[in-house]
Amino acid sequence: MVDLAVNLGPLRLKNPIAVASGTFGFGREYEQFYPLRDLGAVITKAVTLEKRVGNKPPRLAETAAGVLNSIGLENPGVEQFLAADLPHLRRCGATVIVNIAGRTIQEYRAVATRLAQAEGIAALEVNISCPNVKEGGIAFGTEPQMAQKVTAAVRGVWPGPLIVKLSPNVTDIVLLARAVVEAGADIISLINTLTGMAIDTDTWQPKLANVVGGLSGPAVKPVAVRMVWQVAQALTVPIIGMGGIMTVEDAVEFLLAGATCVAVGTGNFWQPTLAGALVGQLADYLGARGLNDVNQLVGKVGKGGDKWRNCV
Amino acid sequence: MPENVEIIQNKPLGGDYYRLTVSSQSLSRATPGQFAHLLVQSQQEPPTWDPLLRRPLSIYDLEGDKASFLYRTVGRGTKILARAKPGEKLDLLGPLGRGFQLGAAPTLLIGGGVGAAPMLFLAHTLHERGQEFAVLLGARSAQELAHAGDFAKYTSAVFLVTDDGSLGRQGIVTDFVPEIIAQFSAIPKLCACGPMPMLAALAALAAKEKLALDVSLEARMACGVGACLACTCFLRDGNTARVCADGPVFPYEVLDWRG
């Protein structure tokens, strides 16, 4: 019997396979593929104080082994989430992590305050890194002092496990990670999308109406693995790793780099059954190697440079 | 659930048009206007995730467990799909979306270019129901109307229009809608799919002449099941709708037709 349970500081998950914010809605659309309670956690689409309609279409452009999106945080707002979506997720038995976003620090605090009054939320994930909204999002995610202020504001009103999702669009990811940990983050999610752009060479127009968007999918995985590894080397904070996970081997890479949990994002679009299937595949990966605890993988990447040691 | 389906036929029709036929259990319950979300890379190959996303294709026709699709090779994904061979397997998700609302009214089916894709299945269904309908198909040239012959199986009332006059009458489909409507026993409902300028012109006509019009929208999709909000369209009331899950078919009057 393989033990898949993981502890991320104060957050205990039955297994380390989650689904990434923005790719899974509030879970409803994926129940037809597997029970949501099978997952370590469902990380919801970003919830904001007020309803948001998002950016103009087109919001999507496919790139080489990747996808650019500029959804723009379309969501029904926190009250609707609490009235309809959270109760539904709880009925499904899902472990619910709510991703929150805002235009101002006050908005982040207000959403977190409201969510703190609700039952059944395992953790908050603070989205300080959405590349697709003009105000707030990206500045909060790229300036350590701003990141710290947002984190501290949410920390002040949310007593439960607090995750901060960082942007990869920075020179030194460790600097940002350290800043939010000092401000009270219990867990770090790495990575949000990389800002990108694609141009139609027939029309000479940007492929996204928003001009720029966030790149995700297998194309970004090496960047994500590197950032997880860098933060894991520098800090002891638990990490949720994500970015282009399509196979169990991809998930294992993140764990070896130092993530304690991983999230499937764009992979849900490729194969909607993927995240549910990875739970069993991860157990098989461990079992085939005579391992009985997934924690035996976390941070176990070698130092490199030993040409005779390519396998466990 | 995704289904691994076998390709029965994947036939070039001329122009950039192809007709793909697969054997699918899941699609056998589809209704006209619904679509399937296909991984274009043959399942014989290890995945490369390039192209990464599925491609939404309207169900062109359905006979028992044989579902077909009409598609144009407009980009990398459809070009790769065009190389798939009979006997190979494709991963497909469907049927997805909300199709055409079938009523008792006579119906004019309008397909612009590859917008003919959802129309054959609709013609098939209306034929089986014994309803009055006609089909109006437009394209740039005769080469892109090879699929027009497929409709003869279900009706003799097929009107063809090409930009260059190389087949049928010369012009654009909206030019001919009023005179075709006049041939019906009662004012028909319009069901249309095609380029946005065509749909916008039909919406303007429908508003002016007080016609019922359902349009099937095309959009770039990621999940195909309503979760990611990539394919969202804007509604007249300022809200949004998901083309994949709330559509792809919408009554024209709920949509925001401003550019």
Coordinates of C-alpha atoms in Angstrom, one line a residue:
Chain A
M1 CA 0.0 0.0 0.0
V2 CA 1.4 3.4 -1.1
D3 CA 0.8 6.4 1.1
L4 CA 0.0 9.4 -1.0
A5 CA -1.0 11.8 1.8
V6 CA 1.0 15.0 2.0
N7 CA 1.3 17.9 4.5
L8 CA 1.8 21.4 3.2
G9 CA 2.5 23.1 6.5
P10 CA -1.0 23.4 8.1
L11 CA -2.7 21.9 5.0
R12 CA -3.1 18.1 4.8
L13 CA -4.1 16.6 1.5
K14 CA -5.1 13.0 0.8
N15 CA -2.8 13.0 -2.2
P16 CA -0.6 15.5 -4.0
I17 CA -2.6 15.8 -7.2
A18 CA -4.7 19.1 -7.5
V19 CA -6.1 21.0 -10.4
A20 CA -4.9 24.5 -11.2
S21 CA -7.0 27.6 -10.9
G22 CA -8.8 28.8 -14.0
T23 CA -8.6 25.5 -15.8
F24 CA -11.3 23.7 -13.9
G25 CA -14.1 26.3 -13.3
F26 CA -15.7 25.4 -10.0
G27 CA -15.5 21.7 -10.7
R28 CA -19.0 21.2 -12.1
E29 CA -17.9 20.5 -15.7
Y30 CA -15.4 17.8 -14.6
E31 CA -17.6 15.7 -12.3
Q32 CA -18.7 13.7 -15.4
F33 CA -15.1 12.4 -15.7
Y34 CA -14.2 11.4 -12.2
P35 CA -15.3 12.1 -8.6
L36 CA -13.8 15.4 -7.5
R37 CA -13.2 13.9 -4.0
D38 CA -10.5 11.7 -5.7
L39 CA -8.3 14.7 -6.1
G40 CA -5.9 16.1 -3.4
A41 CA -7.6 19.4 -4.0
V42 CA -9.7 21.5 -6.4
I43 CA -8.2 24.9 -6.7
T44 CA -11.1 27.1 -8.0
K45 CA -11.2 29.7 -10.7
A46 CA -10.2 33.1 -9.2
V47 CA -13.0 34.7 -7.2
T48 CA -13.2 38.5 -7.0
L49 CA -15.4 40.7 -4.8
E50 CA -17.7 41.7 -7.7
K51 CA -18.7 39.7 -10.7
R52 CA -16.3 40.2 -13.7
V53 CA -17.2 39.6 -17.4
G54 CA -13.5 39.2 -18.5
N55 CA -11.7 40.3 -21.6
K56 CA -13.0 40.6 -25.2
P57 CA -12.6 37.5 -27.4
P58 CA -10.5 36.0 -28.9
R59 CA -9.1 35.0 -25.5
L60 CA -7.1 32.0 -26.7
A61 CA -4.3 31.3 -29.1
E62 CA -2.5 28.0 -29.4
T63 CA 1.3 28.1 -29.6
A64 CA 3.9 25.3 -30.0
A65 CA 3.0 22.8 -27.2
G66 CA 1.4 25.6 -25.3
V67 CA -1.6 28.0 -25.2
L68 CA -1.9 31.7 -24.6
N69 CA -5.0 32.9 -22.8
S70 CA -6.4 36.2 -21.7
I71 CA -9.6 35.3 -20.0
G72 CA -9.3 38.3 -17.6
L73 CA -10.7 36.7 -14.4
E74 CA -14.2 36.2 -15.6
N75 CA -16.1 35.0 -12.5
P76 CA -19.5 35.4 -10.8
G77 CA -18.2 37.2 -7.7
V78 CA -17.7 36.0 -4.2
E79 CA -21.4 36.1 -3.1
Q80 CA -22.5 33.9 -6.0
F81 CA -19.6 31.6 -5.3
L82 CA -20.6 31.2 -1.7
A83 CA -24.3 30.8 -2.6
A84 CA -23.9 28.2 -5.4
D85 CA -20.4 27.0 -6.2
L86 CA -18.9 26.3 -2.7
P87 CA -22.0 24.3 -1.5
H88 CA -21.8 22.2 -4.7
L89 CA -18.1 21.5 -4.3
R90 CA -18.7 20.5 -0.6
R91 CA -21.5 18.2 -1.6
C92 CA -19.1 16.5 -4.0
G93 CA -16.7 15.9 -1.1
A94 CA -14.0 18.0 -2.8
T95 CA -11.1 19.5 -0.8
V96 CA -11.6 23.1 -1.8
I97 CA -8.9 25.7 -2.2
V98 CA -10.3 29.0 -3.3
N99 CA -8.2 31.2 -5.5
I100 CA -8.8 34.9 -4.9
A101 CA -8.0 38.1 -6.9
G102 CA -8.6 41.8 -6.6
R103 CA -7.8 45.1 -8.1
T104 CA -6.7 46.6 -4.8
I105 CA -5.4 45.4 -1.5
Q106 CA -8.8 46.3 0.0
E107 CA -10.5 44.0 -2.5
Y108 CA -8.3 41.1 -1.6
R109 CA -9.0 41.7 2.1
A110 CA -12.7 42.0 1.5
V111 CA -12.9 38.7 -0.5
A112 CA -10.8 36.9 2.1
T113 CA -12.9 38.3 4.9
R114 CA -16.1 37.1 3.3
L115 CA -14.6 33.6 2.7
A116 CA -13.4 33.4 6.3
Q117 CA -17.0 33.4 7.3
A118 CA -17.8 30.3 5.2
E119 CA -17.4 26.7 6.2
G120 CA -15.6 24.1 4.2
I121 CA -12.7 26.0 2.6
A122 CA -9.4 24.1 3.1
A123 CA -7.2 27.0 2.0
L124 CA -7.0 30.3 0.1
E125 CA -4.7 30.7 -2.8
V126 CA -3.9 34.4 -3.4
N127 CA -3.6 35.2 -7.1
I128 CA -1.1 38.0 -7.2
S129 CA 0.1 37.1 -10.6
C130 CA -2.7 37.3 -13.2
P131 CA -1.1 38.7 -16.3
N132 CA -4.5 39.5 -17.9
V133 CA -5.8 42.3 -15.8
K134 CA -4.5 45.8 -16.2
E135 CA -4.9 46.9 -12.6
G136 CA -3.3 45.3 -9.7
G137 CA -2.6 41.7 -10.7
I138 CA 0.8 41.9 -12.2
A139 CA 2.3 44.7 -10.0
F140 CA 1.3 42.7 -6.9
G141 CA 3.1 39.7 -8.4
T142 CA 6.3 41.4 -9.5
E143 CA 7.2 43.9 -6.8
P144 CA 8.2 42.2 -3.5
Q145 CA 6.8 45.0 -1.3
M146 CA 3.5 44.9 -3.0
A147 CA 3.3 41.1 -2.8
Q148 CA 4.1 41.4 0.9
K149 CA 1.3 44.0 1.4
V150 CA -1.3 41.8 -0.3
T151 CA -0.2 38.7 1.6
A152 CA -0.2 40.5 4.9
A153 CA -3.7 42.0 4.3
V154 CA -5.1 38.5 3.6
R155 CA -3.2 37.0 6.4
G156 CA -4.8 39.5 8.8
V157 CA -8.3 38.3 8.0
W158 CA -7.9 34.6 7.0
P159 CA -6.9 32.3 9.8
G160 CA -6.6 29.1 7.7
P161 CA -3.8 27.8 5.4
L162 CA -2.7 30.6 3.1
I163 CA -1.1 29.9 -0.3
V164 CA 0.3 32.7 -2.5
K165 CA 0.6 31.9 -6.2
L166 CA 3.6 33.6 -7.7
S167 CA 4.3 35.0 -11.1
P168 CA 7.2 33.6 -13.1
N169 CA 7.6 37.0 -14.8
V170 CA 10.3 38.1 -12.4
T171 CA 14.1 38.1 -12.4
D172 CA 14.5 36.5 -9.0
I173 CA 11.6 34.2 -7.9
V174 CA 13.3 33.5 -4.6
L175 CA 13.1 37.2 -3.7
L176 CA 9.3 37.1 -4.2
A177 CA 8.9 33.8 -2.4
R178 CA 10.8 35.0 0.6
A179 CA 8.8 38.3 0.7
V180 CA 5.4 36.5 0.8
V181 CA 6.6 33.9 3.4
E182 CA 7.8 36.8 5.6
A183 CA 4.3 38.3 5.2
G184 CA 2.6 35.1 6.4
A185 CA 2.2 32.8 3.5
D186 CA 2.2 29.1 4.5
I187 CA 2.5 27.7 1.1
I188 CA 3.7 28.9 -2.4
S189 CA 2.2 27.9 -5.7
L190 CA 4.6 28.0 -8.6
I191 CA 4.0 29.0 -11.4
N192 CA 1.3 31.2 -12.9
T193 CA 1.5 31.7 -16.7
L194 CA 4.4 33.4 -18.5
T195 CA 3.4 36.6 -20.3
G196 CA 3.5 36.1 -24.0
M197 CA 2.2 37.3 -27.3
A198 CA 1.4 35.8 -30.8
I199 CA 0.7 37.7 -34.0
D200 CA -1.4 36.6 -37.0
T201 CA 0.9 37.1 -40.1
D202 CA -2.1 37.4 -42.5
T203 CA -3.9 40.2 -40.7
W204 CA -0.9 41.6 -38.8
Q205 CA -3.1 41.6 -35.7
P206 CA -2.3 40.2 -32.3
K207 CA -4.0 36.8 -31.9
L208 CA -5.4 37.8 -28.6
A209 CA -7.8 40.8 -28.4
N210 CA -6.0 41.7 -25.2
V211 CA -2.8 41.7 -27.2
V212 CA -0.8 39.9 -24.5
G213 CA -1.7 36.9 -22.5
G214 CA -0.4 34.1 -20.3
L215 CA 1.4 31.1 -21.7
S216 CA 0.8 27.7 -20.2
G217 CA 1.2 24.0 -21.2
P218 CA 4.2 21.8 -21.8
A219 CA 6.0 24.7 -23.3
V220 CA 6.5 26.3 -19.9
K221 CA 7.2 23.2 -17.9
P222 CA 11.1 23.5 -17.7
V223 CA 10.7 27.1 -16.5
A224 CA 8.3 25.9 -13.8
V225 CA 10.4 23.0 -12.7
R226 CA 13.5 25.3 -12.4
M227 CA 11.6 27.9 -10.3
V228 CA 10.2 25.2 -8.0
W229 CA 13.7 23.9 -7.6
Q230 CA 15.2 27.3 -6.9
V231 CA 12.6 28.1 -4.2
A232 CA 12.9 24.7 -2.7
Q233 CA 16.7 25.1 -2.4
A234 CA 16.4 28.5 -0.7
L235 CA 13.4 28.2 1.6
T236 CA 11.6 25.5 3.6
V237 CA 8.1 26.7 2.6
P238 CA 6.0 23.9 1.1
I239 CA 5.4 24.3 -2.7
I240 CA 2.5 23.4 -5.0
G241 CA 4.2 22.9 -8.4
M242 CA 2.4 23.5 -11.7
G243 CA 3.1 24.3 -15.3
G244 CA 2.6 21.9 -18.2
I245 CA 1.9 18.6 -16.3
M246 CA 0.6 16.1 -18.8
T247 CA 1.9 12.8 -17.5
V248 CA 2.8 11.1 -14.2
E249 CA 6.5 11.6 -15.1
D250 CA 5.9 15.4 -15.3
A251 CA 4.3 15.3 -11.9
V252 CA 7.2 13.3 -10.5
E253 CA 9.6 15.9 -11.9
F254 CA 8.0 18.6 -9.9
L255 CA 8.0 16.5 -6.8
L256 CA 11.7 15.7 -7.2
A257 CA 12.4 19.4 -7.8
G258 CA 10.9 20.1 -4.4
A259 CA 7.2 20.5 -4.7
T260 CA 5.0 18.7 -2.1
C261 CA 1.9 18.8 -4.3
V262 CA 1.3 19.4 -8.0
A263 CA -1.6 20.9 -10.0
V264 CA -2.8 20.0 -13.4
G265 CA -3.9 23.0 -15.5
T266 CA -3.8 23.1 -19.2
G267 CA -3.6 19.3 -19.2
N268 CA -7.3 19.2 -18.2
F269 CA -8.0 20.7 -21.7
W270 CA -6.1 18.0 -23.5
Q271 CA -7.5 15.1 -21.5
P272 CA -10.3 15.9 -19.0
T273 CA -9.7 12.6 -17.2
L274 CA -6.0 13.4 -16.6
A275 CA -5.9 14.7 -13.1
G276 CA -8.1 11.9 -11.7
A277 CA -6.0 9.3 -13.5
L278 CA -2.7 10.7 -12.2
V279 CA -3.6 9.8 -8.6
G280 CA -3.5 6.1 -9.5
Q281 CA -0.5 6.5 -11.8
L282 CA 1.5 8.2 -9.1
A283 CA 0.8 5.3 -6.8
D284 CA 1.9 2.9 -9.5
Y285 CA 5.1 4.9 -10.2
L286 CA 6.0 4.6 -6.5
G287 CA 5.0 1.0 -6.2
A288 CA 7.0 0.0 -9.2
R289 CA 10.1 1.4 -7.5
G290 CA 9.4 -0.2 -4.2
L291 CA 8.5 3.1 -2.5
N292 CA 5.5 3.3 -0.2
D293 CA 5.3 7.0 0.5
V294 CA 5.1 9.9 -1.9
N295 CA 7.1 12.1 0.4
Q296 CA 10.1 9.9 -0.5
L297 CA 10.2 11.8 -3.8
V298 CA 9.9 15.4 -2.6
G299 CA 13.1 17.4 -3.3
K300 CA 15.1 14.3 -4.1
V301 CA 16.6 15.5 -7.4
G302 CA 20.3 14.8 -7.5
K303 CA 23.0 17.4 -7.8
G304 CA 23.7 16.7 -11.4
G305 CA 27.1 16.1 -13.0
D306 CA 27.4 12.4 -12.2
K307 CA 27.3 10.6 -15.5
W308 CA 27.0 7.1 -14.1
R309 CA 24.0 7.9 -12.0
N310 CA 21.0 8.4 -14.1
C311 CA 18.5 6.2 -12.3
V312 CA 17.1 5.8 -8.8
Chain B
M1 CA -16.1 10.4 -21.4
P2 CA -13.5 10.7 -24.0
E3 CA -13.8 7.9 -26.6
N4 CA -11.1 6.4 -28.8
V5 CA -12.9 6.1 -32.1
E6 CA -11.9 4.4 -35.3
I7 CA -11.6 6.4 -38.5
I8 CA -13.7 4.9 -41.3
Q9 CA -13.0 7.5 -43.9
N10 CA -11.1 10.8 -44.1
K11 CA -11.8 12.0 -47.6
P12 CA -10.7 15.2 -49.4
L13 CA -13.6 16.9 -51.1
G14 CA -11.9 19.6 -53.0
G15 CA -10.8 23.1 -52.0
D16 CA -9.5 22.6 -48.5
Y17 CA -12.5 20.6 -47.5
Y18 CA -12.5 17.1 -46.0
R19 CA -15.2 14.7 -44.7
L20 CA -14.1 12.6 -41.8
T21 CA -16.3 9.6 -40.7
V22 CA -15.7 7.8 -37.5
S23 CA -17.4 4.9 -35.6
S24 CA -18.5 6.3 -32.3
Q25 CA -20.8 5.1 -29.5
S26 CA -20.9 8.3 -27.6
L27 CA -21.9 10.5 -30.6
S28 CA -24.8 8.2 -31.5
R29 CA -27.0 10.2 -29.0
A30 CA -26.1 13.6 -30.6
T31 CA -28.6 16.2 -31.8
P32 CA -28.2 18.6 -34.7
G33 CA -25.9 21.5 -33.9
Q34 CA -23.9 19.7 -31.3
F35 CA -20.2 19.2 -31.7
A36 CA -17.3 16.9 -30.8
H37 CA -13.9 17.9 -29.4
L38 CA -11.2 16.0 -31.2
L39 CA -7.5 15.4 -30.6
V40 CA -6.2 15.7 -34.1
Q41 CA -3.1 13.6 -33.4
S42 CA -3.7 10.0 -34.2
Q43 CA -3.7 7.9 -31.0
Q44 CA -1.2 5.5 -32.6
E45 CA 1.5 8.0 -31.9
P46 CA 2.9 9.0 -28.5
P47 CA 1.5 12.4 -27.6
T48 CA 3.7 15.4 -28.4
W49 CA 1.1 18.0 -27.3
D50 CA 1.7 20.0 -30.4
P51 CA -0.9 20.8 -31.3
L52 CA -2.0 20.9 -27.7
L53 CA -5.7 21.6 -27.8
R54 CA -8.6 19.7 -29.1
R55 CA -10.5 20.9 -32.2
P56 CA -14.2 21.5 -32.0
L57 CA -16.0 20.1 -35.1
S58 CA -19.7 20.2 -35.6
I59 CA -21.4 16.9 -36.3
Y60 CA -22.0 16.9 -40.1
D61 CA -24.2 13.8 -40.1
L62 CA -25.1 10.8 -38.0
E63 CA -26.2 7.4 -39.1
G64 CA -26.4 4.9 -36.3
D65 CA -22.9 4.9 -34.8
K66 CA -21.3 6.5 -37.8
A67 CA -20.7 10.2 -37.2
S68 CA -19.1 12.4 -39.8
F69 CA -17.5 15.9 -39.8
L70 CA -17.0 18.4 -42.5
Y71 CA -13.9 20.4 -42.0
R72 CA -11.5 22.8 -43.8
T73 CA -7.7 22.7 -43.4
V74 CA -7.3 26.2 -42.1
G75 CA -4.5 25.7 -39.6
R76 CA -1.9 23.2 -38.3
G77 CA -4.5 21.2 -36.3
T78 CA -6.8 20.5 -39.2
K79 CA -3.9 19.9 -41.6
I80 CA -2.6 17.2 -39.2
L81 CA -6.2 15.8 -39.0
A82 CA -6.3 15.6 -42.8
R83 CA -3.4 13.1 -42.7
A84 CA -5.2 10.6 -40.4
K85 CA -6.0 7.4 -42.2
P86 CA -8.9 4.9 -42.0
G87 CA -8.3 2.3 -39.3
E88 CA -6.4 4.8 -37.1
K89 CA -7.9 5.9 -33.8
L90 CA -8.8 9.4 -32.7
D91 CA -9.6 10.6 -29.2
L92 CA -12.9 12.4 -29.2
L93 CA -15.1 14.0 -26.6
G94 CA -18.8 14.5 -27.2
P95 CA -21.5 15.2 -28.1
L96 CA -21.0 18.6 -26.6
G97 CA -23.0 21.9 -26.5
R98 CA -26.6 22.8 -27.1
G99 CA -27.8 22.3 -30.7
F100 CA -30.7 23.6 -32.7
Q101 CA -34.1 23.8 -31.0
L102 CA -36.4 21.8 -33.2
G103 CA -39.9 23.1 -33.6
A104 CA -42.8 22.6 -36.0
A105 CA -42.0 25.7 -38.1
P106 CA -40.7 25.4 -41.6
T107 CA -36.9 26.0 -41.6
L108 CA -34.4 27.6 -43.9
L109 CA -30.9 26.2 -43.3
I110 CA -28.1 28.5 -44.3
G111 CA -24.4 27.5 -44.4
G112 CA -21.6 29.8 -45.4
G113 CA -18.4 28.0 -46.4
V114 CA -17.6 25.4 -43.8
G115 CA -20.6 26.7 -41.9
A116 CA -22.4 24.0 -43.8
A117 CA -21.0 21.6 -41.2
P118 CA -23.9 21.5 -38.8
M119 CA -26.5 21.8 -41.5
L120 CA -26.5 18.3 -43.1
F121 CA -27.4 16.7 -39.7
L122 CA -30.2 19.2 -39.3
A123 CA -31.5 18.6 -42.8
H124 CA -31.4 14.8 -42.1
T125 CA -33.4 15.3 -38.9
L126 CA -36.0 17.6 -40.4
H127 CA -36.4 15.2 -43.3
E128 CA -37.0 12.3 -40.9
R129 CA -39.6 14.5 -39.1
G130 CA -41.3 15.3 -42.3
Q131 CA -40.9 19.0 -41.9
E132 CA -40.8 21.6 -44.6
F133 CA -37.3 23.0 -45.1
A134 CA -34.8 24.3 -47.7
V135 CA -31.1 24.6 -47.7
L136 CA -29.0 27.7 -48.8
L137 CA -25.3 27.1 -49.2
G138 CA -22.7 29.7 -50.0
A139 CA -19.0 29.6 -50.7
R140 CA -16.3 31.5 -52.5
S141 CA -16.3 29.2 -55.5
A142 CA -17.6 25.9 -56.8
Q143 CA -14.5 24.1 -55.5
E144 CA -15.7 24.9 -52.0
L145 CA -19.2 23.5 -52.5
A146 CA -18.4 19.9 -53.1
H147 CA -20.4 19.0 -50.0
A148 CA -23.6 20.5 -51.6
G149 CA -24.4 17.1 -53.2
D150 CA -24.7 15.5 -49.8
F151 CA -27.9 17.5 -49.2
A152 CA -29.7 16.0 -52.2
K153 CA -30.3 12.9 -50.1
Y154 CA -32.7 14.8 -47.8
T155 CA -34.2 17.5 -50.0
S156 CA -34.4 18.8 -53.5
A157 CA -34.7 22.4 -52.2
V158 CA -31.0 23.2 -52.2
F159 CA -30.0 26.7 -53.3
L160 CA -26.3 27.4 -54.1
V161 CA -24.5 30.8 -54.2
T162 CA -20.9 31.5 -54.9
D163 CA -18.9 34.7 -54.7
D164 CA -17.6 34.2 -58.3
G165 CA -20.7 32.7 -59.8
S166 CA -18.8 29.4 -60.6
L167 CA -21.7 27.4 -59.2
G168 CA -25.3 28.4 -58.5
R169 CA -26.0 32.1 -58.5
Q170 CA -23.5 34.8 -58.0
G171 CA -23.5 36.8 -54.8
I172 CA -23.6 36.3 -51.1
V173 CA -26.2 34.2 -49.3
T174 CA -28.0 37.1 -47.6
D175 CA -28.9 38.5 -51.1
F176 CA -31.1 35.5 -51.7
V177 CA -32.8 34.9 -48.4
P178 CA -35.9 37.0 -49.0
E179 CA -36.8 35.3 -52.3
I180 CA -36.2 31.9 -50.9
I181 CA -38.4 32.7 -47.9
A182 CA -41.2 33.7 -50.3
Q183 CA -41.2 30.2 -51.7
F184 CA -42.2 28.6 -48.3
S185 CA -45.8 27.9 -47.4
A186 CA -45.3 30.0 -44.2
I187 CA -42.5 32.2 -43.0
P188 CA -39.6 29.9 -42.0
K189 CA -37.3 30.1 -39.1
L190 CA -33.6 30.6 -40.2
C191 CA -30.8 28.4 -38.9
A192 CA -27.4 29.6 -39.9
C193 CA -23.7 28.9 -39.5
G194 CA -20.8 30.6 -41.2
P195 CA -18.5 33.6 -41.1
M196 CA -19.4 36.4 -38.6
P197 CA -20.0 39.0 -41.3
M198 CA -22.6 36.6 -42.9
L199 CA -24.2 36.0 -39.5
A200 CA -24.3 39.7 -38.7
A201 CA -25.9 40.4 -42.0
L202 CA -28.5 37.7 -41.3
A203 CA -29.1 39.1 -37.8
A204 CA -29.7 42.6 -39.3
L205 CA -32.2 41.0 -41.8
A206 CA -33.9 39.0 -39.1
A207 CA -34.3 42.2 -37.0
K208 CA -35.7 44.2 -39.9
E209 CA -38.1 41.5 -41.2
K210 CA -39.0 40.1 -37.7
L211 CA -37.7 36.6 -38.5
A212 CA -36.7 33.9 -36.1
L213 CA -33.0 33.2 -36.5
D214 CA -30.7 30.7 -34.7
V215 CA -27.0 31.0 -35.3
S216 CA -24.3 28.5 -34.6
L217 CA -21.1 30.3 -33.5
E218 CA -17.6 29.3 -34.0
A219 CA -15.0 30.1 -31.3
R220 CA -11.5 29.1 -30.2
M221 CA -12.0 26.6 -27.4
A222 CA -9.8 25.0 -24.8
C223 CA -11.8 22.8 -22.5
G224 CA -14.9 22.4 -24.6
V225 CA -17.1 21.6 -21.6
G226 CA -17.7 25.1 -20.1
A227 CA -15.0 25.4 -17.5
C228 CA -12.2 27.6 -18.9
L229 CA -14.3 30.5 -20.3
A230 CA -12.0 30.9 -23.3
C231 CA -14.8 30.7 -25.9
T232 CA -17.0 33.2 -24.2
C233 CA -19.2 35.5 -26.3
F234 CA -20.9 38.7 -25.2
L235 CA -24.7 39.0 -24.9
R236 CA -26.9 42.0 -25.5
D237 CA -27.6 42.3 -21.8
G238 CA -23.9 42.7 -21.0
N239 CA -23.5 39.2 -19.7
T240 CA -21.4 36.5 -21.3
A241 CA -22.2 33.0 -22.5
R242 CA -20.0 30.0 -23.2
V243 CA -20.1 29.1 -26.9
C244 CA -19.1 25.5 -26.0
A245 CA -21.6 24.8 -23.2
D246 CA -24.4 27.4 -23.5
G247 CA -24.1 27.3 -27.3
P248 CA -22.8 26.9 -30.0
V249 CA -26.4 27.6 -31.1
F250 CA -28.0 30.8 -29.9
P251 CA -31.1 32.8 -30.8
Y252 CA -29.6 35.8 -32.6
E253 CA -31.5 38.3 -30.4
V254 CA -29.6 37.4 -27.2
L255 CA -26.2 38.1 -28.8
D256 CA -24.3 41.4 -28.9
W257 CA -23.8 42.1 -32.6
R258 CA -21.8 45.3 -32.1
G259 CA -18.2 44.7 -33.3

